[in-house]
Amino acid sequence: MSRENRLAVRAPGFSYRAIKKGSAPRRSSRSLLYCEDVSAAGLAERFETPLYVYSAATIRQRMEAFARAFRKVPHTICYSVKANSNLGILRLLAKMGCGFDVVSGGELERVLEVDRRAAKKTVFSGVGKTKLEMRAALRAGILLFNVESESELWALAECAAQLKLTAPLALRVNPDIHAETHPYISTGLQKHKFGVPVGEARRLYALASGTKYLKVSGVSVHIGSQITDVKPFAATMKRVADLVRELRSDGHAIDYIDAGGGLGINYQEVGPSQNSPRFPAQVSAYAAAVLGPLRRLRVHVLLEPGRSIVAPAGVLLTRVIYRKSNGGKTFLVVDAGMNDLIRPSLYQAHHGIVPALRESHSPQTESVDVVGPVCETGDFFARDRPLPMVKEGDLLAILDAGAYGMVLASNYNTRPRPAEVLVDRTSARVIRRRETTAELYRNEG
């Protein structure tokens, strides 16, 4: 049996449930995929495909795992909005007391739309903040600016002086630590565009502390995304801790350490581990790596998880339009495309794919390419993937699509983007309706 057909229980988010035969409690050899207490097939019929579906229970569970792992130290979880910026998701997190990490003025506006009070727990990151964005963040009263260059430092000073508002800041330092991840999402080496070299930090902090309307408040670091080994986090925080001691000896008040995000998930595994006790254990190991070097520093730790919170909470439902054979190759052409989920094309990323209707007893499998309708050879979700035999019209679920899925979606080929649905136990609520083709060209002419 293929790994893709061994989806056990991704509790509390996604699981298979046996189809009952009549009124008898006997188990069937066939089972249906559910998101919490709602069937995937029912969602697809009600809202059509392609369709993003998210589990509220999974998001809550994973947030709670972070809160427990860091409970012994002052901390704020600043969810990374870029992972999934839907207002429905942000509202769910805000109700749990979550803060936010934003990298654009647009993301800040989303946070303020959800809860203006959340600004006080929001950090603003990113290498290219404009003065317009800085002024908006100053007026909102955000917690911290993560400054990434000397030029940005002076731009922030200018904006703060114009508004006569104090700008709390941390310098994002580049520790030159290699994180074993995809080169596009590695950010902690000197060859990358992010942050300032650790060796330049003391000079820049001295400049900032002598500037009216700038307030030195912390140190920030982020070495990349989708990191599954905690060792790079420990090495990074050791360098940050050494810098904090130096800065305090220089007379700076360092209240915050922003440890960034980057904790990854196992996209290859489609069994129970994504939401089983192994995830809290992973977060605990991450917490130990981050906090170990910070002992006795008495700082408030800021954390920026994104993918690890929402990726396993989401699937992309898609229906098989055609089966096609070219020589020895078998293709499943589905109604979702690279414009809906670009990660496989952009990063050669692996996403588990499972049928919404599963045959429990050793189903026949085949090696297929799962491809979309977009006019690009790069429009694929899987290549040479062993999957159970499916027919035209069958429903598939592309797993772990809750992060960097809809936020990276486009209208390429004039394709409307999918609807998004948030499931909470037995309820399913549309948190973004499906676009219409007319909406795509409304502003043209």
Short mmCIF file of C-alpha atoms in Angstrom, two decimals:
data_model
loop_
_atom_site.label_atom_id
_atom_site.label_comp_id
_atom_site.label_asym_id
_atom_site.label_seq_id
_atom_site.Cartn_x
_atom_site.Cartn_y
_atom_site.Cartn_z
CA MET A 1 0.00 0.00 0.00
CA SER A 2 1.40 3.43 -0.90
CA ARG A 3 2.28 6.00 1.75
CA GLU A 4 -0.30 8.32 0.17
CA ASN A 5 -3.08 5.87 1.04
CA ARG A 6 -2.03 5.46 4.68
CA LEU A 7 -3.51 8.73 5.91
CA ALA A 8 -4.45 7.59 9.40
CA VAL A 9 -5.66 10.33 11.72
CA ARG A 10 -4.41 13.89 11.42
CA ALA A 11 -6.51 14.61 14.49
CA PRO A 12 -8.21 16.86 15.16
CA GLY A 13 -8.11 18.09 11.57
CA PHE A 14 -8.36 15.39 8.91
CA SER A 15 -9.26 11.73 9.16
CA TYR A 16 -10.96 8.91 7.31
CA ARG A 17 -14.28 7.54 8.56
CA ALA A 18 -15.76 4.25 7.48
CA ILE A 19 -18.97 4.38 5.45
CA LYS A 20 -21.69 2.67 7.44
CA LYS A 21 -23.81 0.06 5.67
CA GLY A 22 -27.43 0.98 6.24
CA SER A 23 -28.34 1.36 9.91
CA ALA A 24 -25.99 -1.39 11.05
CA PRO A 25 -22.77 -0.37 12.81
CA ARG A 26 -20.65 -2.69 10.63
CA ARG A 27 -17.52 -1.15 9.18
CA SER A 28 -17.28 -0.84 5.42
CA SER A 29 -14.20 -1.47 3.32
CA ARG A 30 -14.62 2.10 2.06
CA SER A 31 -14.09 5.33 3.99
CA LEU A 32 -14.51 9.05 3.43
CA LEU A 33 -12.10 11.88 4.20
CA TYR A 34 -13.39 14.32 6.82
CA CYS A 35 -12.28 17.73 8.00
CA GLU A 36 -13.25 17.60 11.66
CA ASP A 37 -16.93 16.52 11.48
CA VAL A 38 -17.61 17.55 7.88
CA SER A 39 -16.95 15.32 4.87
CA ALA A 40 -14.64 16.57 2.14
CA ALA A 41 -17.06 15.28 -0.48
CA GLY A 42 -19.88 17.30 1.07
CA LEU A 43 -17.75 20.44 1.08
CA ALA A 44 -16.78 19.94 -2.56
CA GLU A 45 -20.40 19.44 -3.58
CA ARG A 46 -21.56 22.48 -1.62
CA PHE A 47 -18.77 24.92 -2.51
CA GLU A 48 -17.32 23.38 -5.73
CA THR A 49 -13.67 22.80 -6.53
CA PRO A 50 -10.87 23.73 -6.41
CA LEU A 51 -11.47 24.59 -2.76
CA TYR A 52 -9.23 25.43 0.18
CA VAL A 53 -10.46 23.89 3.44
CA TYR A 54 -9.02 24.73 6.87
CA SER A 55 -9.46 23.06 10.27
CA ALA A 56 -9.94 25.52 13.15
CA ALA A 57 -9.24 22.79 15.71
CA THR A 58 -5.82 22.09 14.20
CA ILE A 59 -4.85 25.75 14.33
CA ARG A 60 -5.92 25.98 17.97
CA GLN A 61 -4.07 22.81 18.90
CA ARG A 62 -0.81 23.92 17.33
CA MET A 63 -1.00 27.40 18.84
CA GLU A 64 -1.55 25.81 22.23
CA ALA A 65 1.53 23.62 21.72
CA PHE A 66 3.66 26.75 21.25
CA ALA A 67 2.11 28.43 24.30
CA ARG A 68 2.85 25.40 26.49
CA ALA A 69 6.42 25.02 25.24
CA PHE A 70 7.30 28.65 26.08
CA ARG A 71 5.09 29.04 29.16
CA LYS A 72 7.99 29.45 31.61
CA VAL A 73 9.33 32.62 30.01
CA PRO A 74 7.73 35.96 29.08
CA HIS A 75 6.84 35.56 25.43
CA THR A 76 4.51 36.68 22.65
CA ILE A 77 3.58 34.50 19.70
CA CYS A 78 3.51 36.78 16.65
CA TYR A 79 1.91 34.69 13.93
CA SER A 80 3.59 35.23 10.56
CA VAL A 81 0.80 36.72 8.46
CA LYS A 82 2.52 35.95 5.16
CA ALA A 83 1.91 32.21 5.68
CA ASN A 84 -1.87 32.65 5.39
CA SER A 85 -3.39 36.12 5.62
CA ASN A 86 -7.09 35.30 5.38
CA LEU A 87 -9.07 37.47 7.80
CA GLY A 88 -10.97 34.43 9.08
CA ILE A 89 -7.69 32.78 10.11
CA LEU A 90 -6.36 36.02 11.64
CA ARG A 91 -9.56 36.50 13.66
CA LEU A 92 -9.29 32.97 15.01
CA LEU A 93 -5.71 33.62 16.12
CA ALA A 94 -6.48 37.07 17.55
CA LYS A 95 -9.21 35.56 19.73
CA MET A 96 -6.51 33.29 21.18
CA GLY A 97 -4.46 36.36 22.16
CA CYS A 98 -1.98 35.96 19.34
CA GLY A 99 0.26 38.77 18.13
CA PHE A 100 1.34 39.16 14.52
CA ASP A 101 4.42 39.50 12.34
CA VAL A 102 3.82 41.55 9.19
CA VAL A 103 6.07 42.29 6.24
CA SER A 104 4.00 44.89 4.37
CA GLY A 105 1.58 47.71 4.91
CA GLY A 106 -1.16 45.55 3.42
CA GLU A 107 -0.60 42.83 6.01
CA LEU A 108 -0.68 45.47 8.75
CA GLU A 109 -4.04 46.69 7.44
CA ARG A 110 -5.36 43.14 7.64
CA VAL A 111 -4.31 42.90 11.30
CA LEU A 112 -5.91 46.25 12.11
CA GLU A 113 -9.10 45.17 10.33
CA VAL A 114 -9.28 42.12 12.58
CA ASP A 115 -8.49 43.93 15.85
CA ARG A 116 -6.85 47.34 16.15
CA ARG A 117 -5.65 46.41 19.63
CA ALA A 118 -3.49 43.70 18.06
CA ALA A 119 -1.11 46.42 16.85
CA LYS A 120 0.43 46.46 20.32
CA LYS A 121 1.53 42.86 19.74
CA THR A 122 2.63 43.30 16.12
CA VAL A 123 6.18 43.39 14.78
CA PHE A 124 7.00 44.81 11.34
CA SER A 125 9.70 42.90 9.44
CA GLY A 126 10.98 43.04 5.86
CA VAL A 127 13.87 44.59 3.96
CA GLY A 128 11.90 47.14 1.93
CA LYS A 129 9.55 49.03 4.22
CA THR A 130 8.43 52.27 2.59
CA LYS A 131 8.03 55.52 4.47
CA LEU A 132 4.29 55.32 3.86
CA GLU A 133 4.22 51.92 5.55
CA MET A 134 6.39 53.14 8.41
CA ARG A 135 4.12 56.08 9.11
CA ALA A 136 1.06 53.80 9.13
CA ALA A 137 2.76 51.46 11.60
CA LEU A 138 3.81 54.36 13.84
CA ARG A 139 0.26 55.70 13.94
CA ALA A 140 -1.05 52.22 14.74
CA GLY A 141 1.34 51.93 17.69
CA ILE A 142 3.00 48.62 16.82
CA LEU A 143 5.23 46.77 19.27
CA LEU A 144 8.47 46.73 17.29
CA PHE A 145 10.12 47.60 13.98
CA ASN A 146 12.67 45.00 12.87
CA VAL A 147 15.13 47.25 11.03
CA GLU A 148 17.27 45.62 8.34
CA SER A 149 19.72 48.29 7.14
CA GLU A 150 21.30 51.62 8.09
CA SER A 151 19.32 53.38 5.37
CA GLU A 152 16.10 52.00 6.80
CA LEU A 153 17.14 53.17 10.26
CA TRP A 154 17.40 56.77 9.04
CA ALA A 155 14.15 56.51 7.09
CA LEU A 156 12.40 55.34 10.27
CA ALA A 157 13.97 58.18 12.25
CA GLU A 158 12.70 60.68 9.69
CA CYS A 159 9.14 59.29 9.78
CA ALA A 160 9.07 59.21 13.58
CA ALA A 161 10.32 62.81 13.78
CA GLN A 162 7.67 63.98 11.32
CA LEU A 163 4.92 62.41 13.43
CA LYS A 164 6.63 63.15 16.76
CA LEU A 165 6.12 59.52 17.72
CA THR A 166 8.72 57.21 19.22
CA ALA A 167 9.67 54.21 17.09
CA PRO A 168 10.60 51.10 19.12
CA LEU A 169 13.13 49.07 17.16
CA ALA A 170 15.29 46.01 16.98
CA LEU A 171 18.00 45.47 14.43
CA ARG A 172 17.62 42.26 12.51
CA VAL A 173 21.07 40.77 12.67
CA ASN A 174 22.38 38.26 10.16
CA PRO A 175 24.21 35.55 12.14
CA ASP A 176 25.72 33.83 9.07
CA ILE A 177 24.23 30.51 10.17
CA HIS A 178 23.41 27.93 7.50
CA ALA A 179 19.94 26.44 7.78
CA GLU A 180 19.35 23.19 5.90
CA THR A 181 16.39 24.30 3.81
CA HIS A 182 15.50 25.31 0.26
CA PRO A 183 17.83 28.14 -0.92
CA TYR A 184 14.86 30.37 -1.76
CA ILE A 185 13.72 30.38 1.89
CA SER A 186 17.12 30.45 3.61
CA THR A 187 17.77 33.94 5.02
CA GLY A 188 20.56 33.72 7.61
CA LEU A 189 23.75 33.87 5.50
CA GLN A 190 25.71 36.98 4.58
CA LYS A 191 25.00 36.34 0.88
CA HIS A 192 21.31 36.89 1.57
CA LYS A 193 19.55 40.25 1.43
CA PHE A 194 18.23 40.08 4.99
CA GLY A 195 19.50 41.80 8.12
CA VAL A 196 22.77 43.48 9.06
CA PRO A 197 26.00 41.61 9.83
CA VAL A 198 26.47 40.92 13.54
CA GLY A 199 29.80 42.77 13.38
CA GLU A 200 28.07 46.02 12.38
CA ALA A 201 25.31 45.83 14.94
CA ARG A 202 26.99 47.66 17.85
CA ARG A 203 27.77 50.67 15.67
CA LEU A 204 24.22 50.89 14.38
CA TYR A 205 22.73 50.48 17.85
CA ALA A 206 24.92 53.36 19.03
CA LEU A 207 23.63 55.54 16.20
CA ALA A 208 20.02 54.62 16.94
CA SER A 209 20.30 55.26 20.68
CA GLY A 210 21.54 58.78 20.05
CA THR A 211 18.63 59.64 17.75
CA LYS A 212 15.53 61.36 19.05
CA TYR A 213 12.28 59.46 18.43
CA LEU A 214 14.10 56.12 18.04
CA LYS A 215 14.04 53.70 20.96
CA VAL A 216 16.35 50.69 21.04
CA SER A 217 14.22 47.87 22.41
CA GLY A 218 15.54 44.54 21.20
CA VAL A 219 17.46 42.29 18.85
CA SER A 220 15.84 40.37 16.00
CA VAL A 221 16.95 37.36 13.98
CA HIS A 222 15.42 34.99 11.42
CA ILE A 223 17.48 32.39 9.57
CA GLY A 224 14.92 30.93 7.17
CA SER A 225 11.82 28.84 6.75
CA GLN A 226 10.94 25.12 6.74
CA ILE A 227 13.79 24.20 9.13
CA THR A 228 13.29 20.80 10.76
CA ASP A 229 16.61 20.47 12.66
CA VAL A 230 16.71 22.58 15.85
CA LYS A 231 20.52 22.83 15.93
CA PRO A 232 20.69 25.96 13.71
CA PHE A 233 18.23 27.70 16.05
CA ALA A 234 20.46 26.96 19.06
CA ALA A 235 23.59 28.19 17.26
CA THR A 236 21.78 31.35 16.17
CA MET A 237 20.50 32.19 19.64
CA LYS A 238 23.95 31.72 21.13
CA ARG A 239 25.26 34.46 18.83
CA VAL A 240 22.26 36.65 19.64
CA ALA A 241 22.79 36.13 23.39
CA ASP A 242 26.43 37.15 23.08
CA LEU A 243 25.38 40.29 21.20
CA VAL A 244 22.77 41.17 23.83
CA ARG A 245 25.41 41.02 26.55
CA GLU A 246 27.67 43.31 24.53
CA LEU A 247 24.85 45.76 23.86
CA ARG A 248 23.88 45.88 27.52
CA SER A 249 27.48 46.52 28.44
CA ASP A 250 27.30 49.46 25.99
CA GLY A 251 24.36 50.82 27.97
CA HIS A 252 21.45 49.72 25.75
CA ALA A 253 18.21 48.47 27.30
CA ILE A 254 17.43 45.25 25.44
CA ASP A 255 13.97 44.09 26.50
CA TYR A 256 13.03 41.86 23.56
CA ILE A 257 14.65 39.12 21.55
CA ASP A 258 12.71 38.33 18.38
CA ALA A 259 13.71 34.75 17.60
CA GLY A 260 11.90 34.79 14.26
CA GLY A 261 10.12 31.75 12.90
CA GLY A 262 11.14 28.99 10.55
CA LEU A 263 10.11 25.79 12.34
CA GLY A 264 9.22 23.34 9.58
CA ILE A 265 6.84 20.43 9.10
CA ASN A 266 7.24 17.04 7.48
CA TYR A 267 5.48 17.35 4.12
CA GLN A 268 6.53 13.80 3.21
CA GLU A 269 4.64 12.15 6.05
CA VAL A 270 0.89 11.72 5.65
CA GLY A 271 0.30 9.67 8.79
CA PRO A 272 -0.73 10.81 12.26
CA SER A 273 2.46 12.62 13.25
CA GLN A 274 1.52 16.06 11.93
CA ASN A 275 -0.99 16.56 14.74
CA SER A 276 -0.11 13.76 17.17
CA PRO A 277 1.97 14.08 20.37
CA ARG A 278 5.05 14.26 18.13
CA PHE A 279 4.26 17.86 17.23
CA PRO A 280 4.24 19.12 20.85
CA ALA A 281 7.52 17.22 21.31
CA GLN A 282 8.96 18.97 18.25
CA VAL A 283 7.91 22.37 19.60
CA SER A 284 9.38 21.53 23.00
CA ALA A 285 12.71 20.66 21.37
CA TYR A 286 12.54 23.93 19.43
CA ALA A 287 11.83 25.86 22.65
CA ALA A 288 14.80 24.23 24.38
CA ALA A 289 17.07 25.18 21.47
CA VAL A 290 15.87 28.80 21.47
CA LEU A 291 15.76 29.35 25.22
CA GLY A 292 18.89 27.47 26.26
CA PRO A 293 21.36 30.25 25.28
CA LEU A 294 19.05 32.95 26.72
CA ARG A 295 19.15 31.79 30.35
CA ARG A 296 19.52 34.61 32.87
CA LEU A 297 19.18 37.30 30.19
CA ARG A 298 15.69 38.26 31.44
CA VAL A 299 14.23 39.13 28.06
CA HIS A 300 10.76 38.91 26.55
CA VAL A 301 10.91 36.41 23.68
CA LEU A 302 9.01 37.09 20.47
CA LEU A 303 8.24 34.14 18.18
CA GLU A 304 7.05 34.24 14.57
CA PRO A 305 5.61 30.82 13.66
CA GLY A 306 3.56 30.62 10.49
CA ARG A 307 3.88 27.43 8.45
CA SER A 308 4.03 25.20 11.53
CA ILE A 309 0.69 26.63 12.71
CA VAL A 310 -1.38 26.61 9.52
CA ALA A 311 0.20 24.30 6.92
CA PRO A 312 -1.24 21.00 8.24
CA ALA A 313 -4.53 22.79 8.99
CA GLY A 314 -5.36 23.17 5.30
CA VAL A 315 -6.02 21.03 2.23
CA LEU A 316 -6.77 21.91 -1.37
CA LEU A 317 -9.66 19.85 -2.72
CA THR A 318 -9.54 19.22 -6.45
CA ARG A 319 -11.47 17.00 -8.83
CA VAL A 320 -10.06 14.76 -11.56
CA ILE A 321 -11.22 16.11 -14.93
CA TYR A 322 -9.48 13.63 -17.22
CA ARG A 323 -7.28 10.57 -17.17
CA LYS A 324 -4.73 10.68 -19.96
CA SER A 325 -1.94 8.41 -21.20
CA ASN A 326 1.05 9.47 -23.30
CA GLY A 327 3.04 6.38 -24.09
CA GLY A 328 3.91 4.85 -20.75
CA LYS A 329 2.93 7.94 -18.76
CA THR A 330 -0.40 8.31 -16.96
CA PHE A 331 -1.67 11.78 -16.13
CA LEU A 332 -4.47 12.81 -13.82
CA VAL A 333 -5.62 16.21 -15.04
CA VAL A 334 -7.33 18.01 -12.14
CA ASP A 335 -9.25 21.27 -11.93
CA ALA A 336 -6.72 22.98 -9.61
CA GLY A 337 -3.63 24.51 -11.20
CA MET A 338 -0.27 26.02 -10.36
CA ASN A 339 -2.04 29.37 -10.05
CA ASP A 340 -3.95 27.90 -7.06
CA LEU A 341 -0.96 26.19 -5.39
CA ILE A 342 2.44 27.10 -6.81
CA ARG A 343 4.72 25.43 -4.25
CA PRO A 344 5.37 22.23 -6.26
CA SER A 345 6.26 24.27 -9.33
CA LEU A 346 8.21 27.01 -7.52
CA TYR A 347 10.08 24.95 -4.91
CA GLN A 348 9.66 21.41 -6.28
CA ALA A 349 7.82 20.95 -3.00
CA HIS A 350 6.21 17.66 -2.04
CA HIS A 351 2.57 17.63 -0.93
CA GLY A 352 0.82 14.43 0.04
CA ILE A 353 -2.21 13.65 -2.15
CA VAL A 354 -5.01 11.34 -1.03
CA PRO A 355 -8.41 10.38 -2.44
CA ALA A 356 -11.51 11.67 -0.66
CA LEU A 357 -12.99 8.17 -1.02
CA ARG A 358 -10.60 5.45 0.14
CA GLU A 359 -10.74 1.72 -0.41
CA SER A 360 -9.52 0.28 2.88
CA HIS A 361 -8.34 -3.13 1.75
CA SER A 362 -5.20 -2.98 -0.41
CA PRO A 363 -6.47 -0.86 -3.27
CA GLN A 364 -4.80 -1.10 -6.64
CA THR A 365 -2.20 1.64 -7.11
CA GLU A 366 -0.57 3.24 -10.13
CA SER A 367 2.22 5.72 -10.79
CA VAL A 368 0.82 8.99 -12.09
CA ASP A 369 1.56 12.65 -12.71
CA VAL A 370 -1.05 14.87 -11.08
CA VAL A 371 -1.25 17.96 -13.27
CA GLY A 372 -3.43 21.03 -13.69
CA PRO A 373 -5.07 22.71 -16.69
CA VAL A 374 -2.68 25.70 -16.85
CA CYS A 375 -0.77 26.04 -20.12
CA GLU A 376 2.67 25.34 -18.59
CA THR A 377 4.69 22.13 -18.32
CA GLY A 378 5.50 23.29 -14.79
CA ASP A 379 1.82 23.03 -13.84
CA PHE A 380 1.99 19.90 -11.69
CA PHE A 381 1.33 18.76 -8.13
CA ALA A 382 3.12 15.41 -8.28
CA ARG A 383 5.26 13.47 -10.71
CA ASP A 384 5.60 9.69 -10.85
CA ARG A 385 3.60 9.48 -7.63
CA PRO A 386 2.11 6.12 -6.55
CA LEU A 387 -1.58 6.73 -5.88
CA PRO A 388 -4.67 4.56 -5.55
CA MET A 389 -6.56 4.12 -8.82
CA VAL A 390 -9.02 6.97 -9.27
CA LYS A 391 -11.57 7.72 -11.97
CA GLU A 392 -12.56 10.86 -13.82
CA GLY A 393 -14.78 12.87 -11.50
CA ASP A 394 -13.14 11.57 -8.30
CA LEU A 395 -12.11 14.01 -5.58
CA LEU A 396 -8.52 14.37 -4.33
CA ALA A 397 -7.11 16.27 -1.36
CA ILE A 398 -3.71 17.95 -1.60
CA LEU A 399 -2.42 17.97 1.97
CA ASP A 400 -0.55 20.56 4.06
CA ALA A 401 -1.75 23.40 1.85
CA GLY A 402 -2.68 25.79 4.65
CA ALA A 403 0.54 27.82 4.37
CA TYR A 404 1.86 29.56 1.26
CA GLY A 405 -1.07 28.23 -0.74
CA MET A 406 -3.81 30.80 -1.26
CA VAL A 407 -1.48 33.69 -0.37
CA LEU A 408 0.67 32.84 -3.41
CA ALA A 409 -2.28 32.16 -5.71
CA SER A 410 -2.69 34.17 -8.91
CA ASN A 411 -5.10 34.67 -11.77
CA TYR A 412 -2.74 33.32 -14.43
CA ASN A 413 -4.67 32.13 -17.52
CA THR A 414 -7.53 34.36 -16.25
CA ARG A 415 -8.43 31.72 -13.71
CA PRO A 416 -10.52 32.86 -10.73
CA ARG A 417 -8.93 31.95 -7.38
CA PRO A 418 -10.62 29.27 -5.24
CA ALA A 419 -13.00 29.82 -2.36
CA GLU A 420 -11.72 29.25 1.20
CA VAL A 421 -13.74 27.50 3.90
CA LEU A 422 -13.05 27.31 7.63
CA VAL A 423 -14.41 24.22 9.37
CA ASP A 424 -15.04 24.31 13.11
CA ARG A 425 -16.44 20.97 14.30
CA THR A 426 -19.71 20.57 12.42
CA SER A 427 -19.86 24.04 10.84
CA ALA A 428 -18.28 25.14 7.57
CA ARG A 429 -18.05 28.84 6.84
CA VAL A 430 -16.88 30.58 3.67
CA ILE A 431 -14.06 32.94 4.64
CA ARG A 432 -13.34 33.94 1.04
CA ARG A 433 -15.85 33.47 -1.74
CA ARG A 434 -14.79 32.21 -5.12
CA GLU A 435 -13.87 34.94 -7.59
CA THR A 436 -15.80 35.42 -10.80
CA THR A 437 -14.15 35.91 -14.18
CA ALA A 438 -15.79 39.32 -14.54
CA GLU A 439 -14.10 40.51 -11.34
CA LEU A 440 -10.70 39.75 -12.86
CA TYR A 441 -11.00 42.36 -15.60
CA ARG A 442 -13.30 44.88 -13.89
CA ASN A 443 -10.47 47.42 -13.50
CA GLU A 444 -9.18 47.05 -17.05
CA GLY A 445 -10.16 48.82 -20.25
#
